[in-house]
Coordinates of C-alpha atoms in Angstrom, one line a residue:
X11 CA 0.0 0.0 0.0
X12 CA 3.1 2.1 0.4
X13 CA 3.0 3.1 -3.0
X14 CA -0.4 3.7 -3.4
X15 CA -1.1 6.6 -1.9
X16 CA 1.5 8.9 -3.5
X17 CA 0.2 7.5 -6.8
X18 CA -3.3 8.3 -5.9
X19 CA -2.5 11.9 -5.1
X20 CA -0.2 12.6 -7.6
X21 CA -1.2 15.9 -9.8
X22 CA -1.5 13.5 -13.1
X23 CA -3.9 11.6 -11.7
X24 CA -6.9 13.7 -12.3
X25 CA -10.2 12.3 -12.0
X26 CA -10.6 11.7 -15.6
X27 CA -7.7 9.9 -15.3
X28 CA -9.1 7.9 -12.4
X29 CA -11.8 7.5 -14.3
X30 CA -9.8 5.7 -17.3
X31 CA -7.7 4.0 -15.1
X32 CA -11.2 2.5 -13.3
X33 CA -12.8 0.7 -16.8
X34 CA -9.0 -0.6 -17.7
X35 CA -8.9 -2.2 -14.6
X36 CA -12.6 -3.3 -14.5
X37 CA -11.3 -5.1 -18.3
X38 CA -8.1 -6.6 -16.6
X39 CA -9.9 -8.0 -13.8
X40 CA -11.9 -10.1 -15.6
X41 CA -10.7 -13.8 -16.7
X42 CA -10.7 -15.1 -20.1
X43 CA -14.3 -16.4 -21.0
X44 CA -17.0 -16.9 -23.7
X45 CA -16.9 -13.2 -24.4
X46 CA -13.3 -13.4 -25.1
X47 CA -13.7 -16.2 -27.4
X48 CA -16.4 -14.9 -29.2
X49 CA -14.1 -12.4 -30.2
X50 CA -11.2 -14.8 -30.9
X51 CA -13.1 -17.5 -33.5
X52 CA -14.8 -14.1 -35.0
X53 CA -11.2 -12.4 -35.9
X54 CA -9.6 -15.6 -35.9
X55 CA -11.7 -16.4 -38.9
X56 CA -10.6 -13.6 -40.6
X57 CA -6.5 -14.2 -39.7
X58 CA -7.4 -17.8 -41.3
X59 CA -8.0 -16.8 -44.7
X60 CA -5.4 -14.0 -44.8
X61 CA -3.1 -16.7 -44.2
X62 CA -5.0 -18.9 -46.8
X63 CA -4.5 -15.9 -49.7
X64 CA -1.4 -15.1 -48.5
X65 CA 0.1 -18.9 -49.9
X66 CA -2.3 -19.6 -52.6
X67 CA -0.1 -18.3 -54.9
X68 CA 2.8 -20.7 -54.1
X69 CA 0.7 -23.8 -54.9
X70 CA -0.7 -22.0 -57.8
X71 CA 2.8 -21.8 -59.1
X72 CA 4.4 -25.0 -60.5
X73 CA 1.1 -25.1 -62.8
X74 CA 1.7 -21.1 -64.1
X75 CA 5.3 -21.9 -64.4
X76 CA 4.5 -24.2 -67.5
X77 CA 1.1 -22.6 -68.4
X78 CA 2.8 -18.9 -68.8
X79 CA 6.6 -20.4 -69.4
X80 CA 7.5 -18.1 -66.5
X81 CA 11.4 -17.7 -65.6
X82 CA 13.0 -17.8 -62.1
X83 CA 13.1 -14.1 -62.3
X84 CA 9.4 -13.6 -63.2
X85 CA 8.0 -15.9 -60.2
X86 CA 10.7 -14.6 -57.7
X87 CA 8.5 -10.9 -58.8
X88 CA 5.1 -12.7 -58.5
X89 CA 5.3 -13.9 -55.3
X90 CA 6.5 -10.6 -54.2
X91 CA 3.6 -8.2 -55.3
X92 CA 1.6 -9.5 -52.9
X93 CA 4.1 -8.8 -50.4
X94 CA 4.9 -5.1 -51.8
X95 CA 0.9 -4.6 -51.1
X96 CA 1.2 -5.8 -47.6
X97 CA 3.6 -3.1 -46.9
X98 CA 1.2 -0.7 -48.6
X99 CA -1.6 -2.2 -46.3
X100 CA 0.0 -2.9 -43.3
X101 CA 1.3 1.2 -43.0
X102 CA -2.4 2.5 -44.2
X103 CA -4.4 0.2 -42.1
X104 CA -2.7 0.5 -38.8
X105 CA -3.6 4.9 -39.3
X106 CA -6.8 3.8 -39.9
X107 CA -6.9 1.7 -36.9
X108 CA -6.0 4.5 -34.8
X109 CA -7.8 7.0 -36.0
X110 CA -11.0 5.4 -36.9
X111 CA -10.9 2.0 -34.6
X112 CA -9.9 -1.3 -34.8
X113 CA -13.0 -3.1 -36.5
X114 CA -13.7 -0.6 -39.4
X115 CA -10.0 -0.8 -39.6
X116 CA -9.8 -4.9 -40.2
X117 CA -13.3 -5.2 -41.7
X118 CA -12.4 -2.6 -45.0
X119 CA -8.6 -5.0 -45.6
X120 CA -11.0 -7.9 -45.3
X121 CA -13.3 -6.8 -47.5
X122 CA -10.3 -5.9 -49.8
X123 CA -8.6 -8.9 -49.4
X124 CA -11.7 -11.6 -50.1
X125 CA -13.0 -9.2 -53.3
X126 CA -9.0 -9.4 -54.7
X127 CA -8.7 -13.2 -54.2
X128 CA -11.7 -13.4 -56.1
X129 CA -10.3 -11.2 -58.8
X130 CA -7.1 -13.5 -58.8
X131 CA -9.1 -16.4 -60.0
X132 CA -9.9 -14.2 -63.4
X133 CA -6.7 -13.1 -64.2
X134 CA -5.7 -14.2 -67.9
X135 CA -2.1 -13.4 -67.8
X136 CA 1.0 -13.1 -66.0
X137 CA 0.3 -9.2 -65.7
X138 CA -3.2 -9.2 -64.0
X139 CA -2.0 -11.3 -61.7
X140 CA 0.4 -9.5 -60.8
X141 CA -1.8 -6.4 -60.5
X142 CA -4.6 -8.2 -58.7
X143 CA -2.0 -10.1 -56.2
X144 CA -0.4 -6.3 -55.6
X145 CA -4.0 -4.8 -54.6
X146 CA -4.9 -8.4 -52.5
X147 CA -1.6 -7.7 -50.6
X148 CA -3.1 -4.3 -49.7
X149 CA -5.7 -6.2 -47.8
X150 CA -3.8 -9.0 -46.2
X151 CA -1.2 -6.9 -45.2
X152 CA -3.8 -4.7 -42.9
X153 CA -5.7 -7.0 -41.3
X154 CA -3.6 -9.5 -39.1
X155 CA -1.2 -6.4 -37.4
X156 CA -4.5 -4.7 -36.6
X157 CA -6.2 -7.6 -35.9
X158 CA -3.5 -8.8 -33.5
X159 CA -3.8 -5.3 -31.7
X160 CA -7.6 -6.0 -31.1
X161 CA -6.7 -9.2 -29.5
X162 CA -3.6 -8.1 -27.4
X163 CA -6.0 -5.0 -25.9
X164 CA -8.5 -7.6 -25.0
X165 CA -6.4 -9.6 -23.1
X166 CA -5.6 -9.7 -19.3
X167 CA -1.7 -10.2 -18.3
X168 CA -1.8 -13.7 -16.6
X169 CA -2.4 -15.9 -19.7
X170 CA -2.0 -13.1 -22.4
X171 CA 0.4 -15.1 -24.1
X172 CA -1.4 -18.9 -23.7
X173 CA -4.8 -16.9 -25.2
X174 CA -2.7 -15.1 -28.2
X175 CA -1.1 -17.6 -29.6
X176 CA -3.6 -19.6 -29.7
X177 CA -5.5 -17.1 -31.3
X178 CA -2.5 -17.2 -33.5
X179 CA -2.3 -20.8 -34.5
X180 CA -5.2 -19.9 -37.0
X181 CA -2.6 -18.1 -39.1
X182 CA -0.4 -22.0 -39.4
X183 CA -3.7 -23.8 -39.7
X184 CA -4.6 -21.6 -42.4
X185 CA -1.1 -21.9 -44.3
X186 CA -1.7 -25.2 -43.5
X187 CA -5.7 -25.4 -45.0
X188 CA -3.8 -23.7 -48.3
X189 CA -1.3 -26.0 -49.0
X190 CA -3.8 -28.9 -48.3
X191 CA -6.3 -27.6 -50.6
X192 CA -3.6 -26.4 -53.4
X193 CA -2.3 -30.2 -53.0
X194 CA -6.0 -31.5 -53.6
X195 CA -7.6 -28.9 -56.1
X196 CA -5.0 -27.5 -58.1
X197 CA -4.5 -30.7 -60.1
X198 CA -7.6 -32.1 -59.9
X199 CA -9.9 -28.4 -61.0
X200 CA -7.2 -26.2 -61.9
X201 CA -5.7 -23.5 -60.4
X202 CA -8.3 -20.6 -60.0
X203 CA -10.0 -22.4 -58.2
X204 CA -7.6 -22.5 -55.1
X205 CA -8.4 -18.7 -55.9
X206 CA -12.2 -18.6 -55.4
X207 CA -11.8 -20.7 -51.9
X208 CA -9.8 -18.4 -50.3
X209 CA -11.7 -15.1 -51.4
X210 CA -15.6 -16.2 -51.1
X211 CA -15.6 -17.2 -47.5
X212 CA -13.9 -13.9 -46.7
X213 CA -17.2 -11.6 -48.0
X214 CA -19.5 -13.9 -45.4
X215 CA -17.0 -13.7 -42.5
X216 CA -16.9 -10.1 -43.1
X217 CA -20.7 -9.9 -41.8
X218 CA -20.2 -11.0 -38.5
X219 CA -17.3 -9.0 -38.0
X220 CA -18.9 -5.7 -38.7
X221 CA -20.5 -6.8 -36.1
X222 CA -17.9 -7.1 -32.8
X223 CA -17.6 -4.4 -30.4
X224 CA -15.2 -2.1 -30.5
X225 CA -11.5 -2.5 -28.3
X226 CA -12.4 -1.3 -25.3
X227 CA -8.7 0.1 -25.0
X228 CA -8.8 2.1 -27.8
X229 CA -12.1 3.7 -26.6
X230 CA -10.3 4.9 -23.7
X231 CA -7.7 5.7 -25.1
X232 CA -9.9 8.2 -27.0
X233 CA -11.3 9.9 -24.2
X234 CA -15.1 7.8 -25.4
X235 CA -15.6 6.4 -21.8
X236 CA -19.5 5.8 -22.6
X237 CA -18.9 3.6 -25.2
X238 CA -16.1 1.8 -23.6
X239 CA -18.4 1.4 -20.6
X240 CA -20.8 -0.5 -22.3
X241 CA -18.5 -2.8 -23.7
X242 CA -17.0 -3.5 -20.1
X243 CA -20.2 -4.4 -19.1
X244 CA -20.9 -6.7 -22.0
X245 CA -17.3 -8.4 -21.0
X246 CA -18.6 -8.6 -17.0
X247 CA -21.9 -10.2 -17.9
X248 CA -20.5 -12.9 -19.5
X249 CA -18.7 -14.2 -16.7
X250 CA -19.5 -14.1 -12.3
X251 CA -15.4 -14.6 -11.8
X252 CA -13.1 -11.5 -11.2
X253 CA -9.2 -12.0 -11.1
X254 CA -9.4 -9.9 -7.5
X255 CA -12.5 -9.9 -5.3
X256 CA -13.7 -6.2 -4.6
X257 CA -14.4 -7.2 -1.0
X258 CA -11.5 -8.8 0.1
X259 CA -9.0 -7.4 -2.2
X260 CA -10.0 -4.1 -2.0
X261 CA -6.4 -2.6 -1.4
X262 CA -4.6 -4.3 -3.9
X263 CA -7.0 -2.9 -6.4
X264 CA -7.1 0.6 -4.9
X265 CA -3.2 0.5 -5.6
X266 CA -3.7 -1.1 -9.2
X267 CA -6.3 1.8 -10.4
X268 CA -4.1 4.6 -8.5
X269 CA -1.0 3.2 -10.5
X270 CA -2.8 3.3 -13.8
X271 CA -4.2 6.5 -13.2
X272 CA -1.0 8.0 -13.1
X273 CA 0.5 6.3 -15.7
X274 CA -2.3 7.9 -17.7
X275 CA -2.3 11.1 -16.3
X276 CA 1.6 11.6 -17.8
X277 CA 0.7 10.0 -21.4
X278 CA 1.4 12.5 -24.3
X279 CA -0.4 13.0 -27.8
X280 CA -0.2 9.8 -29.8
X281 CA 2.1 10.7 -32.5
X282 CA 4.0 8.4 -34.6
X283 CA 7.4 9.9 -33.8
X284 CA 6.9 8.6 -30.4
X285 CA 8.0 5.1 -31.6
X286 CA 11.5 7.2 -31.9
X287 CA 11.8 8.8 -28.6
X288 CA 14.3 8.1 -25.8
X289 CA 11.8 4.9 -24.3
X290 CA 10.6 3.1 -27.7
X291 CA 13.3 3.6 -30.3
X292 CA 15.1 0.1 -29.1
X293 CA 12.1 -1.1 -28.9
X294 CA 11.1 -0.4 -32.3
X295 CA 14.7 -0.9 -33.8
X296 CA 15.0 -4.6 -31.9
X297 CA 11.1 -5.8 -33.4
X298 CA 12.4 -4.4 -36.6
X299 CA 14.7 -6.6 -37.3
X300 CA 13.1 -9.5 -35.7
X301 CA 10.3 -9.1 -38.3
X302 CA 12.4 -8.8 -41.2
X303 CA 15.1 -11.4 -40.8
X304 CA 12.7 -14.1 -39.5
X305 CA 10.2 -13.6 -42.0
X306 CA 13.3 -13.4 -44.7
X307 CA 13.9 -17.2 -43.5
X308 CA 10.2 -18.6 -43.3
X309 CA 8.3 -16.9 -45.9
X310 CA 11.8 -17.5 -48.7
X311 CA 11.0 -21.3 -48.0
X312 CA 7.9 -21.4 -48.0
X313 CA 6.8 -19.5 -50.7
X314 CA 9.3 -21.2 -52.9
X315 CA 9.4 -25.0 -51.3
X316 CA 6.2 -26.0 -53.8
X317 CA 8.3 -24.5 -56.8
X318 CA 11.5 -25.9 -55.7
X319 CA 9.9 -29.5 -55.5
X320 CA 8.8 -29.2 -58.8
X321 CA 11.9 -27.4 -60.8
X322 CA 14.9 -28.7 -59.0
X323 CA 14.0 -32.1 -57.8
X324 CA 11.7 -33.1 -61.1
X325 CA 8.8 -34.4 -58.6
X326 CA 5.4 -34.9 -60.3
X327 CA 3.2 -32.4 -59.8
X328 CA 1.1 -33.7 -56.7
X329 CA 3.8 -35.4 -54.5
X330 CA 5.8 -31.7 -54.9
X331 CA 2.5 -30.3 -53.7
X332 CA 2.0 -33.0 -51.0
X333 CA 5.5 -32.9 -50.2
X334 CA 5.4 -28.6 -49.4
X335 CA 2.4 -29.2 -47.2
X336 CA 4.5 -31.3 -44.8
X337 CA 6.0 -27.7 -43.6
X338 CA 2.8 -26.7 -42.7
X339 CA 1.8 -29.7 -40.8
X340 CA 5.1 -29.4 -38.9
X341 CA 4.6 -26.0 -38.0
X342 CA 0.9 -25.7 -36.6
X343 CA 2.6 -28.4 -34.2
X344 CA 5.3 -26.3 -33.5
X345 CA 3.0 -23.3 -32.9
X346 CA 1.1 -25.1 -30.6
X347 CA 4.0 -25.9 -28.5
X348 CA 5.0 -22.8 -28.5
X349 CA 1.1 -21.5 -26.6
X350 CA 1.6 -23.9 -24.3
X351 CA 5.1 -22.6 -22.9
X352 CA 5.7 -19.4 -24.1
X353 CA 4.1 -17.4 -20.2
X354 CA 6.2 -20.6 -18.5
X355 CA 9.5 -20.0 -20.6
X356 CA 9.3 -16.3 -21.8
X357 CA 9.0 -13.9 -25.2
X358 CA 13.1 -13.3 -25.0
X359 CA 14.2 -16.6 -24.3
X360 CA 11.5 -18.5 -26.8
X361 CA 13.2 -16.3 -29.3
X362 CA 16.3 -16.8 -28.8
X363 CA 16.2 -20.7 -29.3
X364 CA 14.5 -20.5 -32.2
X365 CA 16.6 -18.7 -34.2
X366 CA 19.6 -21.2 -32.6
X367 CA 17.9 -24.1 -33.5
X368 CA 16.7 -23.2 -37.4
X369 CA 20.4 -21.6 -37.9
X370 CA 21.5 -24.9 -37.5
X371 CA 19.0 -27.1 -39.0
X372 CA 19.6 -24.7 -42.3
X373 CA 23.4 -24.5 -42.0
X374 CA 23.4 -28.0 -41.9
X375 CA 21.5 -28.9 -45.2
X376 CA 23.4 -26.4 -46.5
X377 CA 26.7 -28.2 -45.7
X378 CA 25.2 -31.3 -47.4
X379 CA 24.3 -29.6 -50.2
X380 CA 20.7 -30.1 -50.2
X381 CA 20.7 -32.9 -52.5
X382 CA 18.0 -34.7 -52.3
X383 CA 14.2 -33.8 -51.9
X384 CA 14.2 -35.6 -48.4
X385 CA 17.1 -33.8 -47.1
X386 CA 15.1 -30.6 -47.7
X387 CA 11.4 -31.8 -46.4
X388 CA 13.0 -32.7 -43.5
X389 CA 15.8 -30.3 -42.4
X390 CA 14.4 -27.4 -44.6
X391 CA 10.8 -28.1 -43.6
X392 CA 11.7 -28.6 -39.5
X393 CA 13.3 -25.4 -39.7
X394 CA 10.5 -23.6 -41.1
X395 CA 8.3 -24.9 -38.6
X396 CA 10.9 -23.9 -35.5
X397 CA 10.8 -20.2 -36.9
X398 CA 7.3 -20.0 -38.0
X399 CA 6.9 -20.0 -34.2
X400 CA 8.7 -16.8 -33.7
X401 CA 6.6 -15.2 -36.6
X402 CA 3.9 -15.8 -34.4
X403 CA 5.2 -14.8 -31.4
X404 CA 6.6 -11.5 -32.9
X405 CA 2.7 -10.5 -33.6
X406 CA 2.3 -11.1 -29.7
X407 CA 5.0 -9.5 -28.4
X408 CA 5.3 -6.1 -30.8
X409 CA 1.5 -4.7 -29.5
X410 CA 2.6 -5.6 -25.8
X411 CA 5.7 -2.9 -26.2
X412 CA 3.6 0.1 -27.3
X413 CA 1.5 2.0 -25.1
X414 CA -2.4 1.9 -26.9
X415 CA -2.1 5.3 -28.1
X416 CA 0.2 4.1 -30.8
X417 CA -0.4 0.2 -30.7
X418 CA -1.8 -0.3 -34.2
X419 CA 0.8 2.4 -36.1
X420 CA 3.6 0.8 -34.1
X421 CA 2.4 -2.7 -35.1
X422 CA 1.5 -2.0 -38.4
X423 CA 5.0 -0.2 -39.1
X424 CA 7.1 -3.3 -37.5
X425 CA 4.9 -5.9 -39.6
X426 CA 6.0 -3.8 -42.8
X427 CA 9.3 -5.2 -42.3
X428 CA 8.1 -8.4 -42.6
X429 CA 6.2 -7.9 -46.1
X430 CA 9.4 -6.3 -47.5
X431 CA 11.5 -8.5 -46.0
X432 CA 9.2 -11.5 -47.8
X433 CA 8.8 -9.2 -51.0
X434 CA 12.8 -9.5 -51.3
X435 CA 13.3 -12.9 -50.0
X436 CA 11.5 -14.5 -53.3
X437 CA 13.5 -12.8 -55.3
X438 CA 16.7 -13.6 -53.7
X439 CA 15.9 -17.0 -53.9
X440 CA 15.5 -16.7 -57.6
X441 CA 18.7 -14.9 -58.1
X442 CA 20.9 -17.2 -56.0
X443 CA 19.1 -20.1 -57.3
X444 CA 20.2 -19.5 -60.4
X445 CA 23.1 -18.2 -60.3
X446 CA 24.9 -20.0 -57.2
X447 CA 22.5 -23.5 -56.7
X448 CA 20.2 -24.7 -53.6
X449 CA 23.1 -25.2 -51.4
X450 CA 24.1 -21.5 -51.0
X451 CA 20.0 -20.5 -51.0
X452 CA 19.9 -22.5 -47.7
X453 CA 23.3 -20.8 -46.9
X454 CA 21.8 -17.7 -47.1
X455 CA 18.4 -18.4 -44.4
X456 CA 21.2 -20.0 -41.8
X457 CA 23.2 -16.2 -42.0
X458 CA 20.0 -14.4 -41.6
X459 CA 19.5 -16.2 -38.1
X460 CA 22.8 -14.9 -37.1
X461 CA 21.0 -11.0 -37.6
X462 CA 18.4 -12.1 -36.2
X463 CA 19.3 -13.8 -33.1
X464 CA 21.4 -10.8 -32.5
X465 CA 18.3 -8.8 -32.3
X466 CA 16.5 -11.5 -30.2
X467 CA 19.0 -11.2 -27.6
X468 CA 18.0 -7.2 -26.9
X469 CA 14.4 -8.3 -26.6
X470 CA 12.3 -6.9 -23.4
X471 CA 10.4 -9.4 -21.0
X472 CA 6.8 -9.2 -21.6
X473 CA 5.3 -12.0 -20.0
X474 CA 2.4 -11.6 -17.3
X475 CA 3.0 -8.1 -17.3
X476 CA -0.4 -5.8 -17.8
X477 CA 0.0 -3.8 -21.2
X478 CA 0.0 -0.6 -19.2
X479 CA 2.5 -1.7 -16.9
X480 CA 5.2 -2.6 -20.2
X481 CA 4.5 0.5 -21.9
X482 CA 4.0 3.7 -20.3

């Protein structure tokens, strides 16, 4: 109690301070329940066919590689518009999301993303494609930073990281749901179809999220405390339990609302530079190149692993297909790991052994020389799965280091790293492919862990800490 009282009285706790800090607390205190989950399958619906549009085009591939006579070059470029859009969408959509909210913010990319994948399955030529990927890309790109946002602000500290990553798995399963359905109906219907599966179920999906309440976070943030009140109340009457009793616990949460308050009481102006300032510039500068060197490694095989099947190895058409999806399988496993003991072992430390551990699954097919098809599924696809688990945690951890005032911008600005970071990867590939052979392409992922284990190492501790209490 010892700190609570100098808190309480502190000049920047004003009563509409006070009054913020009340309603936060009201949304911490309550457990994780029906309400939450609601939320979760609703948004996590959405994440699922982002992920699903997002890899479409890599089992799409080794039939427009003979259809079009494309070169090494041209696919490299193909797989990257889409990637070159997500940077466009993931920068426009995280404004939007804090100036207009989080749902308008994901339900317009989601709209833009299922309307595009649509599109895709109409294109005629390499060009359109091309085109309609770069718009879809636009959409993708906006709607899992935001997304991830909404979910972080509705989440309490103990468990935060247990509920997101679960959330998260979606995003695998739906890699995984594209891979099994390019293996299945690409050869069997043709190729625009794969197209038309992940776009329609997007426009009905879009309905119901139109429809969830806004982040009751944000609303605060925003000074609309009527509107975040009845949210609150929505989240209360779902659930009798309360994470501290008002009775018995009555100091503990006098001292957890005075703390708040001030913390709140000494917030400045969202602004974008803020991500820059004395506190968050590591911050940002450390997720930065988290995002871009571990989604260099997972998205460069896994865009390319279908192709590479196909081109390098001679497999028929449906065992290369069958063969990619393996990587998938291995990560949603991996991911699901990761939920279970990523509070227990920590953001930092769950980082840091991934990028050991895929370093040297990578380096070590690469001192074989990737020879065979089975040295690749299995070294090659194991360490895809290892650090698709960090490319999940990453879209924990980077909302839980910025305050909500800049959440979505901050999140939306680190995930662009990881779209141009997967833009250039593809294209990479194609280069060294072709110029230097698969060895050194595998030679190149093991020397981006290095970078990004160096980053990994500067990471903060995050874990069953409140949001308010990480960022200030």
């Amino acid at each position: 109690m010892a700190d609570a009282a100098p808190a309480a009285s502190s000049p920047a706790a004003t009563p509409s301070a006070r009054a913020r800090a009340q309603l936060l607390f009201r949304l911490e205190n309550v457990p994780f329940c029906r309400w939450h989950t609601k939320a979760r399958v609703i948004m996590g619906s959405a994440t699922f066919f982002d992920a699903f549009d997002a890899l479409s085009l890599a089992f799409v591939l080794p039939v427009l590689v003979g259809l079009w006579h494309l070169s090494p070059g041209q696919v490299g470029l193909l797989i990257a518009a889409g990637y070159i859009g997500q940077v466009v969408g993931a920068l426009l959509f995280g404004w939007v999301g804090e100036r207009y909210g989080r749902v308008p913010a994901i339900s317009t990319a989601v709209g833009v993303m299922s309307v595009m994948s649509i599109a895709c399955a109409f294109a005629g030529n390499y060009e359109v494609l091309f085109l309609l990927r770069l718009l879809q890309g636009i959409g993708v790109g906006g709607e899992v930073p935001v997304a991830a946002t909404y979910i972080n602000e509705l989440s309490q500290a103990k468990g935060r990281g247990r509920f997101f990553v679960l959330y998260e798995l979606i995003f695998p399963l739906g890699l995984l749901a594209a891979a099994q359905v390019g293996a299945f109906v690409v050869p069997r219907f043709g190729w625009e179809y794969l197209f038309l599966v992940g776009g329609i179920p997007g426009v009905v999906i879009l309905m119901f999220m139109m429809r969830l309440p806004e982040s009751p976070r944000w609303l605060v943030g925003k000074g609309r405390l009527q509107d975040a009140e009845r949210v609150i109340r929505q989240v209360e009457a779902a659930t009798p339990k309360r994470s501290l009793d008002e009775k018995h616990d009555a100091a503990q949460i006098e001292q957890r609302v005075a703390g708040l308050a001030d913390g709140i009481g000494k917030q400045n102006k969202a602004s974008w530079k803020e991500l820059f300032s004395v506190v968050y510039r590591p911050r940002t500068l450390v997720v930065w190149v988290l995002w871009a060197s571990s989604y260099f490694v997972a998205n460069g095989i896994n865009n390319w692993l279908p192709t590479l099947y196909k081109t390098v190895y001679h497999l028929p058409l449906q065992e290369a297909l069958r063969m990619a999806s393996l990587s998938n399988v291995l990560s949603v496993c991996a991911v699901l790991v990761c939920a279970l003991f990523v509070d227990r072992i920590g953001r930092r430390r769950w980082a840091i052994g991934s990028f050991i551990v895929c370093g040297v699954l990578l380096a070590t097919l690469a001192f074989l020389g990737a020879k065979s098809a089975w040295s690749v599924m299995l070294l090659g696809s194991t360490a895809y799965a290892v650090m698709g688990t960090t490319t999940v945690l990453l879209y924990l951890y980077t909302p839980e280091i910025y305050p909500t005032r800049m959440r979505a911008i901050g999140t939306g600005l680190a995930t662009s790293w990881l779209r141009a970071a997967s833009a250039t990867a593809p294209a990479v590939v194609g280069f060294v492919l072709t110029g230097y052979g698969i060895a050194t392409v595998f030679g190149m992922f093991a020397a981006m862990t290095v970078i990004g284990l160096i980053a990994a190492r500067q990471m903060i501790e995050t874990a069953n800490r409140s949001l308010e209490e990480i960022s200030p």
